[in-house]
Coordinates of C-alpha atoms in Angstrom, one line a residue:
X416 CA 0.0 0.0 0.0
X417 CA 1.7 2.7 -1.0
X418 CA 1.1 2.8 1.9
X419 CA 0.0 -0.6 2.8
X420 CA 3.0 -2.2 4.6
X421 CA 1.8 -6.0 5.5
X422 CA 4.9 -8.4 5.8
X423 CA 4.6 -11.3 3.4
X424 CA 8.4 -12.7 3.8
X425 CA 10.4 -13.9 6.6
X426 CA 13.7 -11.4 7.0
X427 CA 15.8 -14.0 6.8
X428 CA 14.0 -15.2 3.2
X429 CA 16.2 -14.6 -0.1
X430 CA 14.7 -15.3 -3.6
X431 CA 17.1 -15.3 -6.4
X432 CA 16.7 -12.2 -8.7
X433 CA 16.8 -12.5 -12.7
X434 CA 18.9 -9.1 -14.5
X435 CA 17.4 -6.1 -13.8
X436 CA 14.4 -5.3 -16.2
X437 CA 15.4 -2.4 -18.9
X438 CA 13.1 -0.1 -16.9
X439 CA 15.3 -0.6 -13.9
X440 CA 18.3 -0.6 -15.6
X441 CA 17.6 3.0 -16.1
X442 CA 16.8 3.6 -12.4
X443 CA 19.6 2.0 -11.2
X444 CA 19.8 3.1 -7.3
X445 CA 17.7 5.7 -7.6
X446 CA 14.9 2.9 -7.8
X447 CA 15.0 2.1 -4.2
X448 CA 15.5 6.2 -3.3
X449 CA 11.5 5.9 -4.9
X450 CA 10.6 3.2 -2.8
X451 CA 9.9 2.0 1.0
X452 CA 9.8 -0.9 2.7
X453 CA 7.8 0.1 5.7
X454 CA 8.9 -2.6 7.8
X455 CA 11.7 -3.1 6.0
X456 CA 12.5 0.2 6.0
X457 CA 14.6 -0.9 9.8
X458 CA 17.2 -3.0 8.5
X459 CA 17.9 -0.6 5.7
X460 CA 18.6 2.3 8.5
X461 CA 21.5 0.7 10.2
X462 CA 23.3 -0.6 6.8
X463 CA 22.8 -4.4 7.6
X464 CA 21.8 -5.9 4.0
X465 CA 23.3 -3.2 2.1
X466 CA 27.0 -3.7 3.9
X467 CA 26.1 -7.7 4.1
X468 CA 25.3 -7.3 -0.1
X469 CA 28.2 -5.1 0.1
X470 CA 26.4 -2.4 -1.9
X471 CA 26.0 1.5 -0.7
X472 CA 22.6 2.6 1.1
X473 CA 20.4 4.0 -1.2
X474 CA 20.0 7.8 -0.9
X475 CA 16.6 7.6 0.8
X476 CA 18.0 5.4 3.2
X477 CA 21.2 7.5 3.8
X478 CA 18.7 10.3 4.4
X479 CA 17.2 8.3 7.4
X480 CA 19.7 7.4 8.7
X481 CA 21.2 10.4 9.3
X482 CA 18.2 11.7 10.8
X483 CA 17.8 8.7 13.3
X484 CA 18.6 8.0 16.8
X485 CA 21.6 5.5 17.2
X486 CA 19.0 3.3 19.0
X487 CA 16.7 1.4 16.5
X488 CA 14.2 4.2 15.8
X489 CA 10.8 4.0 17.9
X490 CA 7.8 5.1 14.9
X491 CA 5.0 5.7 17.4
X492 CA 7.0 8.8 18.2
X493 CA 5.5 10.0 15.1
X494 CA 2.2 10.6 17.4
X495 CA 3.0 13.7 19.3
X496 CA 1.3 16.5 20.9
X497 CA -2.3 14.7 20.0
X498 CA -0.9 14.4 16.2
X499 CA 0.1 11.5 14.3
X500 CA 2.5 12.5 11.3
X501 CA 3.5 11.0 8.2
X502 CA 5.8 11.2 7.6
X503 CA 6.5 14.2 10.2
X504 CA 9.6 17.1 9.0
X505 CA 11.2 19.0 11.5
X506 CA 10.1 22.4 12.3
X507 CA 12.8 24.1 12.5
X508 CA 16.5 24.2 13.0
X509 CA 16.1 23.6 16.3
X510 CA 13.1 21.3 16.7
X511 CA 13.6 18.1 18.9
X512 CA 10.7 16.1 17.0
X513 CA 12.4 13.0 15.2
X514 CA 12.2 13.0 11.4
X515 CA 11.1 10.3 9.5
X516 CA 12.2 10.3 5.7
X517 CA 9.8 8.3 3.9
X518 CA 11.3 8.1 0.1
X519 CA 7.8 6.6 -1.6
X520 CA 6.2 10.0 -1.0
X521 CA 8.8 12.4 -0.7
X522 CA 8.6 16.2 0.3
X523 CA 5.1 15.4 1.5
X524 CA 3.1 14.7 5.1
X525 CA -0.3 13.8 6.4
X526 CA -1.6 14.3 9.7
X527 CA -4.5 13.0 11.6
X528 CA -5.6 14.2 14.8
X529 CA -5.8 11.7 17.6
X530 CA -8.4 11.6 20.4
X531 CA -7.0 8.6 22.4
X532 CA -4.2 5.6 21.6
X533 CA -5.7 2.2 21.5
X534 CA -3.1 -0.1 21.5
X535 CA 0.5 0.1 21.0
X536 CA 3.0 -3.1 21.0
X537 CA 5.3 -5.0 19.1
X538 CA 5.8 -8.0 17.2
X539 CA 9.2 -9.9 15.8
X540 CA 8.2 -8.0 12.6
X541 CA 7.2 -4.4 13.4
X542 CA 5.5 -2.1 15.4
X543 CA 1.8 -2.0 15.8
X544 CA -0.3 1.1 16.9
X545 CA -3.9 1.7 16.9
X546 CA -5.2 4.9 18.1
X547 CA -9.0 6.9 17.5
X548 CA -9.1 9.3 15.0
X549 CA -11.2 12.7 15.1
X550 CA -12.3 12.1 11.5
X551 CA -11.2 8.5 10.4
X552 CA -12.2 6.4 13.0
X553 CA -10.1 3.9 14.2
X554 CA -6.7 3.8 12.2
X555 CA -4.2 0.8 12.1
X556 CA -0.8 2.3 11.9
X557 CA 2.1 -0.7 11.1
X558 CA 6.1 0.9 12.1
X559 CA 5.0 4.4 11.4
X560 CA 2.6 4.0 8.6
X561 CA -1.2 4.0 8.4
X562 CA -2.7 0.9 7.2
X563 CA -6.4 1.6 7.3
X564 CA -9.0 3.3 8.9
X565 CA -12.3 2.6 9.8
X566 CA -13.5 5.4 6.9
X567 CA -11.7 4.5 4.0
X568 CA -10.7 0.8 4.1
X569 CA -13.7 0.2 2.3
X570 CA -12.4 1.5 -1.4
X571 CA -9.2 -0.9 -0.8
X572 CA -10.6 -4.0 0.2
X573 CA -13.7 -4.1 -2.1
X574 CA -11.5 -3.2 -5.2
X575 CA -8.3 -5.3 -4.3
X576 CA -10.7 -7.8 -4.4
X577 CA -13.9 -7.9 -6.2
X578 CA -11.5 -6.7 -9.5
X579 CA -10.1 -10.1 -9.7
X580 CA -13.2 -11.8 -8.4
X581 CA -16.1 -10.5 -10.2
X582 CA -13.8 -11.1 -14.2
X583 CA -13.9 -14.9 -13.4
X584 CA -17.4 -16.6 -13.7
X585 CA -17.8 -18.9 -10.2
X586 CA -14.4 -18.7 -8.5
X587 CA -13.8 -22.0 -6.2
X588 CA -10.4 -21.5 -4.4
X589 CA -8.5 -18.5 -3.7
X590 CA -5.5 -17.6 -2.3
X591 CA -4.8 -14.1 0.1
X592 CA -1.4 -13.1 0.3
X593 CA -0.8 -10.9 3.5
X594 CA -4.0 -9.1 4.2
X595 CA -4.1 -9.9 8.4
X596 CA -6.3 -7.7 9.2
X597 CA -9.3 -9.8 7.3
X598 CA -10.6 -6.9 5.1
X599 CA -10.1 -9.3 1.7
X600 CA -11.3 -12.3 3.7
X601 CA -14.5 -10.2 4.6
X602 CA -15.4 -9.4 0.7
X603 CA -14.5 -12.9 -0.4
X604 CA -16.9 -14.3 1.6
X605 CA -19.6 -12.4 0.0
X606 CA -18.8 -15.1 -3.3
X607 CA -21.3 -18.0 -2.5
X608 CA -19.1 -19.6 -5.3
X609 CA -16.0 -19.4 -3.6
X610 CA -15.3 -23.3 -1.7
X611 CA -11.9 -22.5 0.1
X612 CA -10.2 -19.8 0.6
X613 CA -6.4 -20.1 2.3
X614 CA -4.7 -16.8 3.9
X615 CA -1.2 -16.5 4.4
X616 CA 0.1 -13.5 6.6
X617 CA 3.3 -13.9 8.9
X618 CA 2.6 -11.6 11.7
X619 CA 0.4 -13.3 14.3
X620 CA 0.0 -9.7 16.1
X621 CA -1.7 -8.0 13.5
X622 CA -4.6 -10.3 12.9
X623 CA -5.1 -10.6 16.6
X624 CA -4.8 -6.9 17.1
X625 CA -7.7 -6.5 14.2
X626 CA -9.8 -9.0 15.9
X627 CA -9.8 -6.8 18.9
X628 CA -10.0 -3.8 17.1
X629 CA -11.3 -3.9 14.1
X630 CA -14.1 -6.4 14.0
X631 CA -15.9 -5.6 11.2
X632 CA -12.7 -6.2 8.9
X633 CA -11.7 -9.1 11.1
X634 CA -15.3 -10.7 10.5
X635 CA -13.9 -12.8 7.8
X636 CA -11.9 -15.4 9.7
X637 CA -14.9 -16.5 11.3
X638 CA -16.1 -18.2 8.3
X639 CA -15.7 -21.6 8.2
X640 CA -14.4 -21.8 4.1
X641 CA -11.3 -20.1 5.4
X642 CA -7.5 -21.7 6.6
X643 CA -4.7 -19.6 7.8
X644 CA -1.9 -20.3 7.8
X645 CA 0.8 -18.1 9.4
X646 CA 4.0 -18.3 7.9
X647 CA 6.2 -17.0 5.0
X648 CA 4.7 -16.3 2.0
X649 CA 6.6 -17.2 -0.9
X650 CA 7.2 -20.8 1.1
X651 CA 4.0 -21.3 1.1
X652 CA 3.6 -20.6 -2.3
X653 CA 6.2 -23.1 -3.4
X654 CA 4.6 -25.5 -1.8
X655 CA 1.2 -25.1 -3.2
X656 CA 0.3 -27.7 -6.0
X657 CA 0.5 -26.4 -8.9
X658 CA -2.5 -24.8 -10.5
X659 CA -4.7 -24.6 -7.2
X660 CA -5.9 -21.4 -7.4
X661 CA -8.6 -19.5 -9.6
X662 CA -7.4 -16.3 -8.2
X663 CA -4.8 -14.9 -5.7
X664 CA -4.9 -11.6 -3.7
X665 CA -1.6 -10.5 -3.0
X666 CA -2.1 -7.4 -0.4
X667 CA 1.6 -6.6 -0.4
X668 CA 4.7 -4.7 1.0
X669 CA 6.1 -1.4 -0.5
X670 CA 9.3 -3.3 -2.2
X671 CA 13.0 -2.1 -0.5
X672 CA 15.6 -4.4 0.5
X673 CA 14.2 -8.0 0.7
X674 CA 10.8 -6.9 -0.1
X675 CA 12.2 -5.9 -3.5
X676 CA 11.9 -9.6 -4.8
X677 CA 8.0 -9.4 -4.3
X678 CA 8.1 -7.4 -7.5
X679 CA 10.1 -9.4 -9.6
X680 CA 10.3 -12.2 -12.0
X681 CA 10.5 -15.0 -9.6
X682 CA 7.7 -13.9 -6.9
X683 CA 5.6 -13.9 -10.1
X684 CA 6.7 -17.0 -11.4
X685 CA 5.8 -18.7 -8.6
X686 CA 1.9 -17.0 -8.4
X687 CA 1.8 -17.9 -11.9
X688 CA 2.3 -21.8 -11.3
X689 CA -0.2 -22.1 -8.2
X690 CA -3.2 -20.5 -10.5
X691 CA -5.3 -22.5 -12.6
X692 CA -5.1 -21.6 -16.6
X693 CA -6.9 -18.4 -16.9
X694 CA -6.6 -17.7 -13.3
X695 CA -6.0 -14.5 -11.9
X696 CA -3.7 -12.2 -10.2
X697 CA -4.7 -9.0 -8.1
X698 CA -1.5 -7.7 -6.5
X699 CA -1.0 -4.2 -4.6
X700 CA 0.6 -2.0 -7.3
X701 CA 1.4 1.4 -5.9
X702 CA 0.1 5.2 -7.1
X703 CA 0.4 6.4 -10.6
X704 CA 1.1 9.6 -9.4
X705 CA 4.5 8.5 -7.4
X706 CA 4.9 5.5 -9.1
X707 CA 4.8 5.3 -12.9
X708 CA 8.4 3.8 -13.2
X709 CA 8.1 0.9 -10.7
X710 CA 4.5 0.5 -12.2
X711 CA 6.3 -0.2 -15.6
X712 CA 8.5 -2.4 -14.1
X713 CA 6.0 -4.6 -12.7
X714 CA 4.1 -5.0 -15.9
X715 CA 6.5 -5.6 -17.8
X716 CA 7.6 -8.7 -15.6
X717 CA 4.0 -9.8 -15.8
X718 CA 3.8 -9.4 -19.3
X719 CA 6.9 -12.3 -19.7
X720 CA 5.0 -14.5 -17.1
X721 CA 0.9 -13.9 -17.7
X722 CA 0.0 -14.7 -21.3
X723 CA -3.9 -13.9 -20.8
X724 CA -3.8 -10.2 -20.5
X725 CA -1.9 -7.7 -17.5
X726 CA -3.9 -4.3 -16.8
X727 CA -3.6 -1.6 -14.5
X728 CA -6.1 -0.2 -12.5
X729 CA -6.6 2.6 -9.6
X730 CA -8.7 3.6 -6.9
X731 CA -9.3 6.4 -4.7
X732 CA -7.9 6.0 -0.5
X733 CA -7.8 9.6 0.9
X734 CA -5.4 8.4 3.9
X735 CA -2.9 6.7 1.3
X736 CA -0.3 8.9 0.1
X737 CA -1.7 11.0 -3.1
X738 CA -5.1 9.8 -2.1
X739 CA -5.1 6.4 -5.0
X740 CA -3.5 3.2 -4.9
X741 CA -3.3 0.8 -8.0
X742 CA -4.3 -2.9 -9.0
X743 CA -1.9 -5.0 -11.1
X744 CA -4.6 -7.9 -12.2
X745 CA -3.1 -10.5 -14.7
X746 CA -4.5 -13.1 -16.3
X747 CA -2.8 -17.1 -16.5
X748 CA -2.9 -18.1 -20.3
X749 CA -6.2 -20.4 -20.6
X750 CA -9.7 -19.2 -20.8
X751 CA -9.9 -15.9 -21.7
X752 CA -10.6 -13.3 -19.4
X753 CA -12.2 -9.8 -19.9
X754 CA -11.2 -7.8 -16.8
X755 CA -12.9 -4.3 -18.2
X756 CA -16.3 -5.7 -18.2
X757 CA -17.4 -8.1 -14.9
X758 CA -18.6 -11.3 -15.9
X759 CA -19.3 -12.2 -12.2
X760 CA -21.4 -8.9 -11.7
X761 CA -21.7 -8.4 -7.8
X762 CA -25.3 -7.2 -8.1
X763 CA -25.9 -10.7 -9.6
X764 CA -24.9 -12.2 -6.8
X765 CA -27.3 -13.8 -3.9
X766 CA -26.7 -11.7 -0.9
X767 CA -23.5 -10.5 -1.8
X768 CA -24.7 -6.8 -1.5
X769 CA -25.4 -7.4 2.7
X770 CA -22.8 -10.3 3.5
X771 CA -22.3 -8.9 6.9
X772 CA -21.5 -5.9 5.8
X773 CA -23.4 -3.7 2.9
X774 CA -20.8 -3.1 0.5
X775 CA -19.9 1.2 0.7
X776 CA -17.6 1.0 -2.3
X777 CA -17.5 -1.2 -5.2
X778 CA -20.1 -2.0 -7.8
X779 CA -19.8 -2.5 -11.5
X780 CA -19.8 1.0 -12.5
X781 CA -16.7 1.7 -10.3
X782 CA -15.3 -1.7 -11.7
X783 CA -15.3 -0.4 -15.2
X784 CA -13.9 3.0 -14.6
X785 CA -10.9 1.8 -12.4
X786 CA -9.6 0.8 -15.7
X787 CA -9.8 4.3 -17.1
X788 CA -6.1 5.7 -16.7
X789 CA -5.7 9.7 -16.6
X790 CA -4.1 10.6 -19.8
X791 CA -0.7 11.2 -18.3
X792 CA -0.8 8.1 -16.8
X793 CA -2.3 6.2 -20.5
X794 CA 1.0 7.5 -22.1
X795 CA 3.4 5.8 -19.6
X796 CA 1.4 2.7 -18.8
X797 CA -0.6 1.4 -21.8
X798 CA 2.2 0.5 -23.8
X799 CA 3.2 -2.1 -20.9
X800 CA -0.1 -3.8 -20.4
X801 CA -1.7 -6.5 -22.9
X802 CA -5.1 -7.1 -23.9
X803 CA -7.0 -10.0 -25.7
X804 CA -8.9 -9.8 -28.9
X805 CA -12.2 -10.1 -26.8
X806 CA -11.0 -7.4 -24.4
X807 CA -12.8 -3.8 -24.9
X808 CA -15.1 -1.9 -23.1
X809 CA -18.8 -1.9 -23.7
X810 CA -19.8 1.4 -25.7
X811 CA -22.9 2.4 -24.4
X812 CA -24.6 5.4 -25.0
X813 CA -24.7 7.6 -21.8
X814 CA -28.2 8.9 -21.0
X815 CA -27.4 12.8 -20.0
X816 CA -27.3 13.7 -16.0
X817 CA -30.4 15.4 -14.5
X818 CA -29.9 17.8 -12.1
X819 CA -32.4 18.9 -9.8
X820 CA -31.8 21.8 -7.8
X821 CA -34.1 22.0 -4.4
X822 CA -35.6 25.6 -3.7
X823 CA -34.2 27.4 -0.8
X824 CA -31.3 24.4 0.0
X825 CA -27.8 24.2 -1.3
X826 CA -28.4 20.6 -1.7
X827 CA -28.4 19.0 -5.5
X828 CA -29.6 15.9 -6.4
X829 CA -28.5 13.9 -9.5
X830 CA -30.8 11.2 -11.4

């Protein structure tokens, strides 16, 4: 996310990297100075990989580094005087407030005010923090960097995963990557298709935290299709039989350091050999307006390894840095699949609408018009993605907007 920051890998997990792709050939290091790990970000700050790889810090990381304490650095000091920053600059030459450098969004911050911490702790993998917003609700904050909140997590975890979801006809088995708060698992279980679902997220903390927490994401472990299974990720993946899954979620890291292989050739190999033919990928793929470089990057490896089609889409998160996030969904080479139009229409579906939860987000409107890039955004990306004969939007002839303006309000209502 960019600013979603869920561990998927142990830190101790290596995959071996393929050559660069030409896209981050011309990056080089200042690739990483456009990334962040999140929970990565720690090992990276005191020069452990980088001096064990025997390669210079990248710039970003430099940066932090000289901003942070000797001591490992403590990111809930990022909620100060009632505020919680991120990333927070200093004030002045002679302010005291520690400054967090984070390189995915740089020269910018967002604040929320906060009426009262929740929870703070610590797991082998990062720092958790939940505290009440005055306008978000609760808000999950993972080593410094907001996660969800009770407002907004609708848009990401109704697109993330009705996208995938509602382009296949009766998905059976699917596969979450990460996602331990339970949001995914909540909107797959509005699928009455769907037989099993298996959920793979590493840090025990975070879904327990959630349950306590954050119930209404956390509603979706309770149902009885789903098996977790805490552990590494890409292990688990390996050991999957090999074309399990009509559709994985992948609800992944920001990619620094170790969490760099999650975007690259072999990560995707291995997602491609655990779906079906003409299964589907949705995997966390950062904003277009930060982003467009390590966008092209990723579709370009998913172009060598999903022969269906590979498309980029977007939604709107107002806590996520530049307010959108993107979708990478890819297609397995088999049965064609049209991701611009639903086949699977959520309306269609018996109960899917209440499951729970009413869906706040999501509906096949908003389906087809996350596919609709900005032009700036067309330029850089369209040439990367691929799409199948059968593949185009509907043209349908768009009745005009009535507008009807009430006497003596300010309010407008559109029909």
């Amino acid at each position: 996310m960019p600013s979603r920051r869920r561990r998927l890998l142990s830190p101790h997990h290596r995959l071996a990297s393929p050559p660069l792709s030409l896209a981050t050939q011309r990056l080089g290091t200042s690739r990483r100075s456009r990334i962040n790990g999140g929970w990565r970000r720690r090992k990276w700050l005191d020069g452990g990989d980088a001096a064990a790889a025997g390669k210079p810090l990248p710039p970003c990381c430099v940066k932090a580094r000289a901003a942070a304490p000797e001591s490992e650095a403590k990111c809930h000091a990022t909620v100060v005087s009632g505020w919680f920053t991120e990333p927070r600059s200093r004030g002045g030459k002679t302010s005291k407030v520690q400054y967090y450098n984070n390189p995915m969004w740089p020269g910018e911050a967002h604040s929320l005010k906060v009426e009262k911490i929740l929870y703070q702790g610590k797991s082998p993998y990062q720092e958790v923090l939940v505290f009440e917003s005055s306008t978000y609700g609760k808000v999950l904050v993972l080593d410094g960097i907001v996660q969800l909140t009770d407002k907004d997590e609708c848009a990401y975890q109704e697109m993330i995963t009705h996208l995938p979801l509602c382009s296949i006809p009766s998905p059976k088995k699917v596969l979450v990557i990460g996602g331990g708060d339970g949001g995914v698992l909540r909107e797959i279980c509005r699928h009455g298709s769907v037989e099993s679902i298996d959920i793979c997220e590493i840090d025990q903390l975070v879904i327990d935290v959630c349950k306590d927490f954050f119930p209404d994401l956390a509603v979706g472990f309770k149902d009885p299709r789903v098996r977790l299974h805490v552990g590494d990720a890409v292990e688990f993946l390996r050991n999957a039989p090999e074309g399990t899954y009509d559709a994985i979620i992948v609800d992944s890291s920001d990619p620094i350091g170790p969490a760099q292989e999650l975007v690259e050739k072999p990560f995707f190999d291995t997602i491609a050999r655990a779906l079906r033919p003409g299964g589907v990928l949705c995997n966390q793929a950062e904003s277009m307006w930060l982003h467009t470089h390590l966008i092209q990057d990723m579709l370009s490896i998913c172009r060598e390894t999903f022969k269906g089609s590979v498309h980029y889409a977007w939604t709107s998160v107002p806590t996520y840095p530049s307010g959108v996030i993107g979708f990478l969904l890819c297609a397995k080479e088999g049965p064609p699949v049209n991701f611009l139009i639903p086949a699977n229409p959520i309306e269609k579906l018996e109960g899917a609408m209440e499951a729970g939860r009413e869906i706040r987000f999501y509906n096949s409107e908003m389906h087809r018009a996350a596919f609709v890039l900005p032009t700036f955004a067309r330029k850089e990306l369209e040439a990367y993605c691929t799409t199948t004969e059968n593949e185009q939007p509907e043209e349908t002839a768009a009745e005009p907007l009535k507008i009807a303006i009430m006497p003596n309000s300010e309010i407008l209502t559109a029909s």
